[in-house]
JSON list of C-alpha atoms in Angstrom, two decimals:
[
{"chain": "A", "resi": 102, "resn": "UNK", "atom": "CA", "xyz": [118.93, 64.05, 121.51]},
{"chain": "A", "resi": 103, "resn": "UNK", "atom": "CA", "xyz": [116.92, 66.27, 123.63]},
{"chain": "A", "resi": 104, "resn": "UNK", "atom": "CA", "xyz": [113.35, 66.96, 123.74]},
{"chain": "A", "resi": 105, "resn": "UNK", "atom": "CA", "xyz": [113.55, 70.04, 124.98]},
{"chain": "A", "resi": 106, "resn": "UNK", "atom": "CA", "xyz": [112.65, 72.29, 121.80]},
{"chain": "A", "resi": 107, "resn": "UNK", "atom": "CA", "xyz": [114.22, 75.70, 123.37]},
{"chain": "A", "resi": 108, "resn": "UNK", "atom": "CA", "xyz": [117.69, 74.55, 122.51]},
{"chain": "A", "resi": 109, "resn": "UNK", "atom": "CA", "xyz": [117.70, 73.87, 118.59]},
{"chain": "A", "resi": 110, "resn": "UNK", "atom": "CA", "xyz": [121.61, 72.82, 118.81]},
{"chain": "A", "resi": 111, "resn": "UNK", "atom": "CA", "xyz": [120.64, 70.16, 120.65]},
{"chain": "A", "resi": 112, "resn": "UNK", "atom": "CA", "xyz": [118.34, 68.56, 117.71]},
{"chain": "A", "resi": 113, "resn": "UNK", "atom": "CA", "xyz": [121.68, 69.14, 115.42]},
{"chain": "A", "resi": 114, "resn": "UNK", "atom": "CA", "xyz": [124.06, 66.73, 115.32]},
{"chain": "A", "resi": 115, "resn": "UNK", "atom": "CA", "xyz": [127.79, 67.33, 114.04]},
{"chain": "A", "resi": 116, "resn": "UNK", "atom": "CA", "xyz": [128.99, 64.78, 111.96]},
{"chain": "A", "resi": 117, "resn": "UNK", "atom": "CA", "xyz": [132.95, 64.21, 111.84]},
{"chain": "A", "resi": 118, "resn": "UNK", "atom": "CA", "xyz": [135.03, 63.84, 108.47]},
{"chain": "A", "resi": 119, "resn": "UNK", "atom": "CA", "xyz": [131.88, 64.31, 106.48]},
{"chain": "A", "resi": 120, "resn": "UNK", "atom": "CA", "xyz": [131.61, 65.12, 103.24]},
{"chain": "A", "resi": 121, "resn": "UNK", "atom": "CA", "xyz": [135.43, 64.80, 103.48]},
{"chain": "A", "resi": 122, "resn": "UNK", "atom": "CA", "xyz": [138.39, 64.56, 106.50]},
{"chain": "A", "resi": 123, "resn": "UNK", "atom": "CA", "xyz": [138.51, 67.76, 108.55]},
{"chain": "A", "resi": 124, "resn": "UNK", "atom": "CA", "xyz": [135.14, 68.97, 107.84]},
{"chain": "A", "resi": 125, "resn": "UNK", "atom": "CA", "xyz": [132.35, 68.82, 110.41]},
{"chain": "A", "resi": 126, "resn": "UNK", "atom": "CA", "xyz": [128.95, 68.43, 108.86]},
{"chain": "A", "resi": 127, "resn": "UNK", "atom": "CA", "xyz": [126.00, 70.10, 110.68]},
{"chain": "A", "resi": 128, "resn": "UNK", "atom": "CA", "xyz": [123.20, 67.65, 110.06]},
{"chain": "A", "resi": 129, "resn": "UNK", "atom": "CA", "xyz": [119.77, 69.07, 110.32]},
{"chain": "A", "resi": 130, "resn": "UNK", "atom": "CA", "xyz": [117.95, 66.07, 109.58]},
{"chain": "A", "resi": 131, "resn": "UNK", "atom": "CA", "xyz": [117.99, 64.89, 113.69]},
{"chain": "A", "resi": 132, "resn": "UNK", "atom": "CA", "xyz": [116.08, 68.42, 113.49]},
{"chain": "A", "resi": 133, "resn": "UNK", "atom": "CA", "xyz": [113.69, 68.05, 110.87]},
{"chain": "A", "resi": 134, "resn": "UNK", "atom": "CA", "xyz": [112.70, 64.38, 112.35]},
{"chain": "A", "resi": 135, "resn": "UNK", "atom": "CA", "xyz": [111.52, 66.21, 115.51]},
{"chain": "A", "resi": 136, "resn": "UNK", "atom": "CA", "xyz": [108.31, 67.31, 115.27]},
{"chain": "A", "resi": 137, "resn": "UNK", "atom": "CA", "xyz": [108.26, 70.09, 118.10]},
{"chain": "A", "resi": 138, "resn": "UNK", "atom": "CA", "xyz": [111.85, 71.57, 117.67]},
{"chain": "A", "resi": 139, "resn": "UNK", "atom": "CA", "xyz": [111.04, 71.49, 113.83]},
{"chain": "A", "resi": 140, "resn": "UNK", "atom": "CA", "xyz": [107.98, 73.58, 114.18]},
{"chain": "A", "resi": 141, "resn": "UNK", "atom": "CA", "xyz": [110.14, 75.92, 117.01]},
{"chain": "A", "resi": 142, "resn": "UNK", "atom": "CA", "xyz": [112.64, 76.50, 114.32]},
{"chain": "A", "resi": 143, "resn": "UNK", "atom": "CA", "xyz": [109.79, 77.31, 111.74]},
{"chain": "A", "resi": 144, "resn": "UNK", "atom": "CA", "xyz": [107.98, 79.82, 114.37]},
{"chain": "A", "resi": 145, "resn": "UNK", "atom": "CA", "xyz": [111.34, 81.34, 115.20]},
{"chain": "A", "resi": 146, "resn": "UNK", "atom": "CA", "xyz": [112.19, 82.09, 111.66]},
{"chain": "A", "resi": 147, "resn": "UNK", "atom": "CA", "xyz": [108.77, 83.16, 110.88]},
{"chain": "A", "resi": 148, "resn": "UNK", "atom": "CA", "xyz": [109.47, 85.59, 113.62]},
{"chain": "A", "resi": 149, "resn": "UNK", "atom": "CA", "xyz": [112.85, 86.82, 112.19]},
{"chain": "A", "resi": 150, "resn": "UNK", "atom": "CA", "xyz": [111.29, 87.25, 108.65]},
{"chain": "A", "resi": 151, "resn": "UNK", "atom": "CA", "xyz": [108.17, 88.57, 109.08]},
{"chain": "A", "resi": 152, "resn": "UNK", "atom": "CA", "xyz": [108.87, 92.46, 110.19]},
{"chain": "A", "resi": 153, "resn": "UNK", "atom": "CA", "xyz": [111.07, 92.37, 106.42]},
{"chain": "A", "resi": 154, "resn": "UNK", "atom": "CA", "xyz": [107.48, 92.01, 104.94]},
{"chain": "A", "resi": 155, "resn": "UNK", "atom": "CA", "xyz": [108.32, 89.40, 102.05]},
{"chain": "A", "resi": 156, "resn": "UNK", "atom": "CA", "xyz": [105.84, 88.89, 98.82]},
{"chain": "A", "resi": 157, "resn": "UNK", "atom": "CA", "xyz": [107.84, 85.46, 98.20]},
{"chain": "A", "resi": 158, "resn": "UNK", "atom": "CA", "xyz": [110.55, 83.16, 99.66]},
{"chain": "A", "resi": 159, "resn": "UNK", "atom": "CA", "xyz": [113.24, 81.78, 97.98]},
{"chain": "A", "resi": 160, "resn": "UNK", "atom": "CA", "xyz": [115.19, 78.73, 98.95]},
{"chain": "A", "resi": 161, "resn": "UNK", "atom": "CA", "xyz": [118.67, 77.73, 97.70]},
{"chain": "A", "resi": 162, "resn": "UNK", "atom": "CA", "xyz": [118.74, 74.09, 96.35]},
{"chain": "A", "resi": 163, "resn": "UNK", "atom": "CA", "xyz": [118.60, 71.54, 98.45]},
{"chain": "A", "resi": 164, "resn": "UNK", "atom": "CA", "xyz": [118.42, 71.90, 101.57]},
{"chain": "A", "resi": 165, "resn": "UNK", "atom": "CA", "xyz": [117.26, 75.58, 101.67]},
{"chain": "A", "resi": 166, "resn": "UNK", "atom": "CA", "xyz": [114.28, 73.96, 100.13]},
{"chain": "A", "resi": 167, "resn": "UNK", "atom": "CA", "xyz": [113.28, 72.25, 103.41]},
{"chain": "A", "resi": 168, "resn": "UNK", "atom": "CA", "xyz": [113.52, 75.59, 105.24]},
{"chain": "A", "resi": 169, "resn": "UNK", "atom": "CA", "xyz": [112.04, 77.99, 102.59]},
{"chain": "A", "resi": 170, "resn": "UNK", "atom": "CA", "xyz": [108.91, 75.87, 101.56]},
{"chain": "A", "resi": 171, "resn": "UNK", "atom": "CA", "xyz": [107.60, 75.09, 104.88]},
{"chain": "A", "resi": 172, "resn": "UNK", "atom": "CA", "xyz": [108.80, 79.01, 106.30]},
{"chain": "A", "resi": 173, "resn": "UNK", "atom": "CA", "xyz": [106.43, 80.38, 103.16]},
{"chain": "A", "resi": 174, "resn": "UNK", "atom": "CA", "xyz": [103.38, 77.88, 104.06]},
{"chain": "A", "resi": 175, "resn": "UNK", "atom": "CA", "xyz": [103.93, 79.18, 107.84]},
{"chain": "A", "resi": 176, "resn": "UNK", "atom": "CA", "xyz": [103.78, 82.65, 106.51]},
{"chain": "A", "resi": 177, "resn": "UNK", "atom": "CA", "xyz": [101.32, 82.33, 103.77]},
{"chain": "A", "resi": 178, "resn": "UNK", "atom": "CA", "xyz": [103.44, 83.39, 100.99]},
{"chain": "A", "resi": 179, "resn": "UNK", "atom": "CA", "xyz": [104.79, 82.06, 97.70]},
{"chain": "A", "resi": 180, "resn": "UNK", "atom": "CA", "xyz": [108.13, 79.96, 97.31]},
{"chain": "A", "resi": 181, "resn": "UNK", "atom": "CA", "xyz": [110.73, 80.09, 94.95]},
{"chain": "A", "resi": 182, "resn": "UNK", "atom": "CA", "xyz": [113.92, 77.84, 93.91]},
{"chain": "A", "resi": 183, "resn": "UNK", "atom": "CA", "xyz": [117.38, 78.57, 92.98]},
{"chain": "A", "resi": 184, "resn": "UNK", "atom": "CA", "xyz": [118.71, 75.51, 91.46]},
{"chain": "A", "resi": 185, "resn": "UNK", "atom": "CA", "xyz": [121.67, 74.10, 89.70]},
{"chain": "A", "resi": 186, "resn": "UNK", "atom": "CA", "xyz": [121.84, 74.61, 86.44]},
{"chain": "A", "resi": 187, "resn": "UNK", "atom": "CA", "xyz": [119.26, 72.49, 84.42]},
{"chain": "A", "resi": 188, "resn": "UNK", "atom": "CA", "xyz": [117.05, 71.42, 86.69]},
{"chain": "A", "resi": 189, "resn": "UNK", "atom": "CA", "xyz": [114.26, 73.61, 86.36]},
{"chain": "A", "resi": 190, "resn": "UNK", "atom": "CA", "xyz": [111.59, 73.56, 83.32]},
{"chain": "A", "resi": 191, "resn": "UNK", "atom": "CA", "xyz": [110.65, 76.88, 81.08]},
{"chain": "A", "resi": 192, "resn": "UNK", "atom": "CA", "xyz": [113.12, 79.75, 80.86]},
{"chain": "A", "resi": 193, "resn": "UNK", "atom": "CA", "xyz": [115.35, 80.57, 83.28]},
{"chain": "A", "resi": 194, "resn": "UNK", "atom": "CA", "xyz": [118.07, 82.73, 84.62]},
{"chain": "A", "resi": 195, "resn": "UNK", "atom": "CA", "xyz": [121.08, 81.84, 85.99]},
{"chain": "A", "resi": 196, "resn": "UNK", "atom": "CA", "xyz": [124.36, 83.72, 87.53]},
{"chain": "A", "resi": 197, "resn": "UNK", "atom": "CA", "xyz": [127.94, 81.78, 87.41]},
{"chain": "A", "resi": 198, "resn": "UNK", "atom": "CA", "xyz": [129.72, 82.73, 90.97]},
{"chain": "A", "resi": 199, "resn": "UNK", "atom": "CA", "xyz": [133.11, 81.61, 92.62]},
{"chain": "A", "resi": 200, "resn": "UNK", "atom": "CA", "xyz": [134.05, 78.78, 94.62]},
{"chain": "A", "resi": 201, "resn": "UNK", "atom": "CA", "xyz": [137.19, 78.51, 96.87]},
{"chain": "A", "resi": 202, "resn": "UNK", "atom": "CA", "xyz": [138.27, 76.34, 94.49]},
{"chain": "A", "resi": 203, "resn": "UNK", "atom": "CA", "xyz": [136.34, 76.65, 90.96]},
{"chain": "A", "resi": 204, "resn": "UNK", "atom": "CA", "xyz": [133.20, 78.29, 89.78]},
{"chain": "A", "resi": 205, "resn": "UNK", "atom": "CA", "xyz": [129.25, 77.31, 90.03]},
{"chain": "A", "resi": 206, "resn": "UNK", "atom": "CA", "xyz": [125.96, 78.43, 88.69]},
{"chain": "A", "resi": 207, "resn": "UNK", "atom": "CA", "xyz": [122.37, 78.78, 90.20]},
{"chain": "A", "resi": 208, "resn": "UNK", "atom": "CA", "xyz": [119.28, 79.08, 88.09]},
{"chain": "A", "resi": 209, "resn": "UNK", "atom": "CA", "xyz": [115.75, 80.38, 88.61]},
{"chain": "A", "resi": 210, "resn": "UNK", "atom": "CA", "xyz": [112.72, 80.43, 86.59]},
{"chain": "A", "resi": 211, "resn": "UNK", "atom": "CA", "xyz": [112.90, 83.62, 84.28]},
{"chain": "A", "resi": 212, "resn": "UNK", "atom": "CA", "xyz": [109.10, 84.43, 85.39]},
{"chain": "A", "resi": 213, "resn": "UNK", "atom": "CA", "xyz": [109.39, 83.52, 89.32]},
{"chain": "A", "resi": 214, "resn": "UNK", "atom": "CA", "xyz": [109.78, 86.88, 90.52]},
{"chain": "A", "resi": 215, "resn": "UNK", "atom": "CA", "xyz": [107.92, 90.21, 89.53]},
{"chain": "A", "resi": 216, "resn": "UNK", "atom": "CA", "xyz": [109.40, 93.72, 89.58]},
{"chain": "A", "resi": 217, "resn": "UNK", "atom": "CA", "xyz": [109.82, 94.91, 93.09]},
{"chain": "A", "resi": 218, "resn": "UNK", "atom": "CA", "xyz": [108.76, 91.85, 94.85]},
{"chain": "A", "resi": 219, "resn": "UNK", "atom": "CA", "xyz": [110.17, 91.84, 98.36]},
{"chain": "A", "resi": 220, "resn": "UNK", "atom": "CA", "xyz": [111.81, 87.98, 98.46]},
{"chain": "A", "resi": 221, "resn": "UNK", "atom": "CA", "xyz": [113.85, 86.92, 101.47]},
{"chain": "A", "resi": 222, "resn": "UNK", "atom": "CA", "xyz": [116.70, 84.21, 100.70]},
{"chain": "A", "resi": 223, "resn": "UNK", "atom": "CA", "xyz": [116.82, 81.25, 102.46]},
{"chain": "A", "resi": 224, "resn": "UNK", "atom": "CA", "xyz": [119.16, 78.16, 103.23]},
{"chain": "A", "resi": 225, "resn": "UNK", "atom": "CA", "xyz": [119.75, 75.41, 106.12]},
{"chain": "A", "resi": 226, "resn": "UNK", "atom": "CA", "xyz": [123.50, 77.29, 106.84]},
{"chain": "A", "resi": 227, "resn": "UNK", "atom": "CA", "xyz": [125.52, 79.79, 106.10]},
{"chain": "A", "resi": 228, "resn": "UNK", "atom": "CA", "xyz": [129.17, 79.38, 105.96]},
{"chain": "A", "resi": 229, "resn": "UNK", "atom": "CA", "xyz": [131.64, 81.25, 103.54]},
{"chain": "A", "resi": 230, "resn": "UNK", "atom": "CA", "xyz": [128.76, 83.26, 101.90]},
{"chain": "A", "resi": 231, "resn": "UNK", "atom": "CA", "xyz": [129.36, 82.52, 97.83]},
{"chain": "A", "resi": 232, "resn": "UNK", "atom": "CA", "xyz": [126.35, 80.70, 97.40]},
{"chain": "A", "resi": 233, "resn": "UNK", "atom": "CA", "xyz": [123.70, 83.34, 99.32]},
{"chain": "A", "resi": 234, "resn": "UNK", "atom": "CA", "xyz": [125.61, 86.28, 97.83]},
{"chain": "A", "resi": 235, "resn": "UNK", "atom": "CA", "xyz": [125.36, 84.58, 94.07]},
{"chain": "A", "resi": 236, "resn": "UNK", "atom": "CA", "xyz": [121.51, 84.05, 95.18]},
{"chain": "A", "resi": 237, "resn": "UNK", "atom": "CA", "xyz": [120.89, 87.74, 96.40]},
{"chain": "A", "resi": 238, "resn": "UNK", "atom": "CA", "xyz": [122.62, 88.70, 93.18]},
{"chain": "A", "resi": 239, "resn": "UNK", "atom": "CA", "xyz": [120.56, 86.63, 90.86]},
{"chain": "A", "resi": 240, "resn": "UNK", "atom": "CA", "xyz": [117.10, 87.47, 92.73]},
{"chain": "A", "resi": 241, "resn": "UNK", "atom": "CA", "xyz": [118.34, 91.38, 92.39]},
{"chain": "A", "resi": 242, "resn": "UNK", "atom": "CA", "xyz": [118.99, 90.50, 88.30]},
{"chain": "A", "resi": 243, "resn": "UNK", "atom": "CA", "xyz": [114.84, 89.51, 88.03]},
{"chain": "A", "resi": 244, "resn": "UNK", "atom": "CA", "xyz": [113.94, 92.50, 89.37]},
{"chain": "A", "resi": 245, "resn": "UNK", "atom": "CA", "xyz": [113.50, 91.27, 92.84]},
{"chain": "A", "resi": 246, "resn": "UNK", "atom": "CA", "xyz": [114.34, 93.67, 95.89]},
{"chain": "A", "resi": 247, "resn": "UNK", "atom": "CA", "xyz": [115.61, 91.52, 99.08]},
{"chain": "A", "resi": 248, "resn": "UNK", "atom": "CA", "xyz": [115.20, 92.77, 102.05]},
{"chain": "A", "resi": 249, "resn": "UNK", "atom": "CA", "xyz": [117.10, 89.97, 104.13]},
{"chain": "A", "resi": 250, "resn": "UNK", "atom": "CA", "xyz": [118.73, 86.20, 104.18]},
{"chain": "A", "resi": 251, "resn": "UNK", "atom": "CA", "xyz": [118.13, 83.60, 106.55]},
{"chain": "A", "resi": 252, "resn": "UNK", "atom": "CA", "xyz": [119.40, 80.38, 107.97]},
{"chain": "A", "resi": 253, "resn": "UNK", "atom": "CA", "xyz": [119.40, 77.93, 110.48]},
{"chain": "A", "resi": 254, "resn": "UNK", "atom": "CA", "xyz": [122.72, 77.82, 111.01]},
{"chain": "A", "resi": 255, "resn": "UNK", "atom": "CA", "xyz": [125.27, 80.02, 110.71]},
{"chain": "A", "resi": 256, "resn": "UNK", "atom": "CA", "xyz": [129.25, 79.03, 110.87]},
{"chain": "A", "resi": 257, "resn": "UNK", "atom": "CA", "xyz": [130.46, 82.31, 112.27]},
{"chain": "A", "resi": 258, "resn": "UNK", "atom": "CA", "xyz": [134.20, 81.67, 111.98]},
{"chain": "A", "resi": 259, "resn": "UNK", "atom": "CA", "xyz": [134.14, 81.39, 108.53]},
{"chain": "A", "resi": 260, "resn": "UNK", "atom": "CA", "xyz": [132.94, 84.80, 107.94]},
{"chain": "A", "resi": 261, "resn": "UNK", "atom": "CA", "xyz": [130.12, 84.38, 105.55]},
{"chain": "A", "resi": 262, "resn": "UNK", "atom": "CA", "xyz": [128.04, 87.43, 106.93]},
{"chain": "A", "resi": 263, "resn": "UNK", "atom": "CA", "xyz": [130.33, 89.91, 105.71]},
{"chain": "A", "resi": 264, "resn": "UNK", "atom": "CA", "xyz": [129.81, 88.58, 101.86]},
{"chain": "A", "resi": 265, "resn": "UNK", "atom": "CA", "xyz": [126.36, 89.62, 102.04]},
{"chain": "A", "resi": 266, "resn": "UNK", "atom": "CA", "xyz": [125.04, 93.09, 101.46]},
{"chain": "A", "resi": 267, "resn": "UNK", "atom": "CA", "xyz": [121.55, 92.46, 103.41]},
{"chain": "A", "resi": 268, "resn": "UNK", "atom": "CA", "xyz": [120.61, 91.89, 106.96]},
{"chain": "A", "resi": 269, "resn": "UNK", "atom": "CA", "xyz": [121.05, 88.18, 107.83]},
{"chain": "A", "resi": 270, "resn": "UNK", "atom": "CA", "xyz": [119.48, 86.34, 110.26]},
{"chain": "A", "resi": 271, "resn": "UNK", "atom": "CA", "xyz": [120.44, 82.89, 111.66]},
{"chain": "A", "resi": 272, "resn": "UNK", "atom": "CA", "xyz": [118.41, 80.70, 114.52]},
{"chain": "A", "resi": 273, "resn": "UNK", "atom": "CA", "xyz": [122.02, 79.12, 115.65]},
{"chain": "A", "resi": 274, "resn": "UNK", "atom": "CA", "xyz": [125.93, 80.06, 115.66]},
{"chain": "A", "resi": 275, "resn": "UNK", "atom": "CA", "xyz": [128.84, 78.09, 115.64]},
{"chain": "A", "resi": 276, "resn": "UNK", "atom": "CA", "xyz": [132.11, 79.83, 116.64]},
{"chain": "A", "resi": 277, "resn": "UNK", "atom": "CA", "xyz": [134.34, 77.09, 115.78]}
]
């Protein structure tokens, strides 16, 4: 790992065959533990998100929390969580969505967003786009406007951006 913060890819390691054979996992833990590079990543995301004038930031469980919460603090905004079923207290609303093989569900607290609030959705990585598209739909179901979505990493070869109907920002992209 390098100490240069300008090349964020140098702070993200690829782990082959995780979580199963044939998958190259992009591990952000090496970025998270390098303070100057992590600060650079948050500053760059803040610059990308600020023009969309969000009222709140939402993070997708669980690595999206690591991106959205500190970014919300950086921008002086509130933060809300989109989680797996039965993980949030109080009344929740949820959305079932299709995966490549099966279905999944995400939920949020029913009172997390006021109608018309601008909420930017964040995750650590955009792959096929299914979870992020579902998150956008869930936020809209709650009455939010979603001006954009963002992630640290985009796997462009999986085409996830095409599934999103909002502008999308990523700090780094991998083409294969």
